C-alpha positions as a printed NumPy array, in Angstrom:
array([[ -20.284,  -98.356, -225.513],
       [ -21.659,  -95.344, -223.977],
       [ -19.965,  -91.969, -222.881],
       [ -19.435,  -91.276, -219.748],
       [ -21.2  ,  -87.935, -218.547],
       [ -18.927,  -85.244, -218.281],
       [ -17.919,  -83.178, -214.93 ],
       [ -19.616,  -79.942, -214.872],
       [ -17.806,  -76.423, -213.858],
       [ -19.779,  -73.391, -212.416],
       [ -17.183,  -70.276, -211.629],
       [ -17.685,  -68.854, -208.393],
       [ -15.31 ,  -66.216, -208.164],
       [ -12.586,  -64.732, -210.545],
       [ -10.632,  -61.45 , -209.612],
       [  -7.151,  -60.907, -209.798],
       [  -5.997,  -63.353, -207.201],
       [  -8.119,  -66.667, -207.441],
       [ -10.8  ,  -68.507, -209.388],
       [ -13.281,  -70.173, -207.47 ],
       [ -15.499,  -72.981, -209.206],
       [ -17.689,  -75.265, -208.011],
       [ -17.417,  -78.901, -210.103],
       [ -20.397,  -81.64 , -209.711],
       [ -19.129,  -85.199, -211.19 ],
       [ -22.267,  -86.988, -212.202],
       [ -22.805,  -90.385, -211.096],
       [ -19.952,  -92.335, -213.519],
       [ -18.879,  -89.185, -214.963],
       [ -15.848,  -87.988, -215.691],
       [ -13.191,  -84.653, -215.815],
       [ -11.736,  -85.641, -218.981],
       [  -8.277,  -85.329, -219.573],
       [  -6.717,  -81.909, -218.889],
       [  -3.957,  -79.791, -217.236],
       [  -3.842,  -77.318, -214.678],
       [  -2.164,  -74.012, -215.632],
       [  -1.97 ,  -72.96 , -212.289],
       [  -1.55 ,  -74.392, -208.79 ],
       [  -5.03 ,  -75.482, -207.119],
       [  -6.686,  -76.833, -203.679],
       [  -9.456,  -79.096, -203.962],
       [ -12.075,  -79.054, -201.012],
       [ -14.54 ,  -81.734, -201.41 ],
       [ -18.034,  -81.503, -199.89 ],
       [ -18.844,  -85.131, -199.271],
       [ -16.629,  -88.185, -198.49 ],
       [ -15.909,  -89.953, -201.563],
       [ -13.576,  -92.014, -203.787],
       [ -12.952,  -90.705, -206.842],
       [ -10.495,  -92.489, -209.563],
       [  -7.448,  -90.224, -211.029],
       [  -5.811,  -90.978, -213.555],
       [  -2.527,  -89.786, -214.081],
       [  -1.295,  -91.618, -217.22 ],
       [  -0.5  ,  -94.918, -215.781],
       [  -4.451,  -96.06 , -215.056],
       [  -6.992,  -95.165, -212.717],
       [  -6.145,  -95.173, -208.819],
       [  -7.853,  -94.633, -206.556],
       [  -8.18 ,  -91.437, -204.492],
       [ -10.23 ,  -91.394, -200.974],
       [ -11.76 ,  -87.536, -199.744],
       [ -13.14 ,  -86.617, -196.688],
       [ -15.774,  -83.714, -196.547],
       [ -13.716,  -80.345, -196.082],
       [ -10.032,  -82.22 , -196.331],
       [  -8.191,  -80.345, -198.498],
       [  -5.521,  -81.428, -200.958],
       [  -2.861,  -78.988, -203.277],
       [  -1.972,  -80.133, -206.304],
       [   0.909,  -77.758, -208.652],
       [   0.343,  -76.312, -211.6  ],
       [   0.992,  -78.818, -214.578],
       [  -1.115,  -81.829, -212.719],
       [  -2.394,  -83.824, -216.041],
       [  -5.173,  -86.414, -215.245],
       [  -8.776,  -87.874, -215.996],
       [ -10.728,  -87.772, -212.884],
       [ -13.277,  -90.715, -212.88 ],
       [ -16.754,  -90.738, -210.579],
       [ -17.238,  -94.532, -210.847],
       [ -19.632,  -94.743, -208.19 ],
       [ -23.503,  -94.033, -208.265],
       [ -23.53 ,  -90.732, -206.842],
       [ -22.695,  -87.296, -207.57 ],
       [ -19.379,  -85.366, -205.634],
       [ -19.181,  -82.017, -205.224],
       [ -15.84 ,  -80.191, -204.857],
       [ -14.735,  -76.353, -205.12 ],
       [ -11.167,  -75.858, -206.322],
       [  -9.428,  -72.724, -205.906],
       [  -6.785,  -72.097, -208.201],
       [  -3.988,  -69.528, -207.412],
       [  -3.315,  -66.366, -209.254]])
């Protein structure tokens, strides 16, 4: 079985108040698990449907291009790209 190609992260900004980055999920990639230390907004660039999942299996998650969501600090999850293109989103996590 093959692995799954992993999100990429570019930071945007960091300064005292926020950290900026802009994440590309590859066609059937993934975040791989791990946990927000701080609260965060997520602005995707596309619509999509991306898979999160939070411990109890993949669900899944519909975006719409500049929707925002906030998620608190201490959000744990995998977030899965199963379909065949790349998403775009920026999150801005809170200082």
């Amino acid at each position: 079985m093959s692995e799954r190609p992993v999100l990429q992260i570019t930071q945007q900004i960091d300064n005292e108040r926020t950290c900026v980055n802009h994440l590309l999920f590859p066609a059937g990639g993934e975040s791989r698990w791990h946990r927000h230390e701080r609260d965060y907004v997520i602005v995707p660039m596309q619509n999509c449907v991306l898979h999160i999942d939070t411990g109890d299996g993949p669900k899944p998650a519909e975006m719409r291009a500049g929707e925002c969501y906030y998620r608190p600090a201490g959000t744990e999850h995998n977030v899965l790209n199963n379909s065949s293109q790349d998403i775009v989103l920026i999150e801005m996590e809170l200082k």
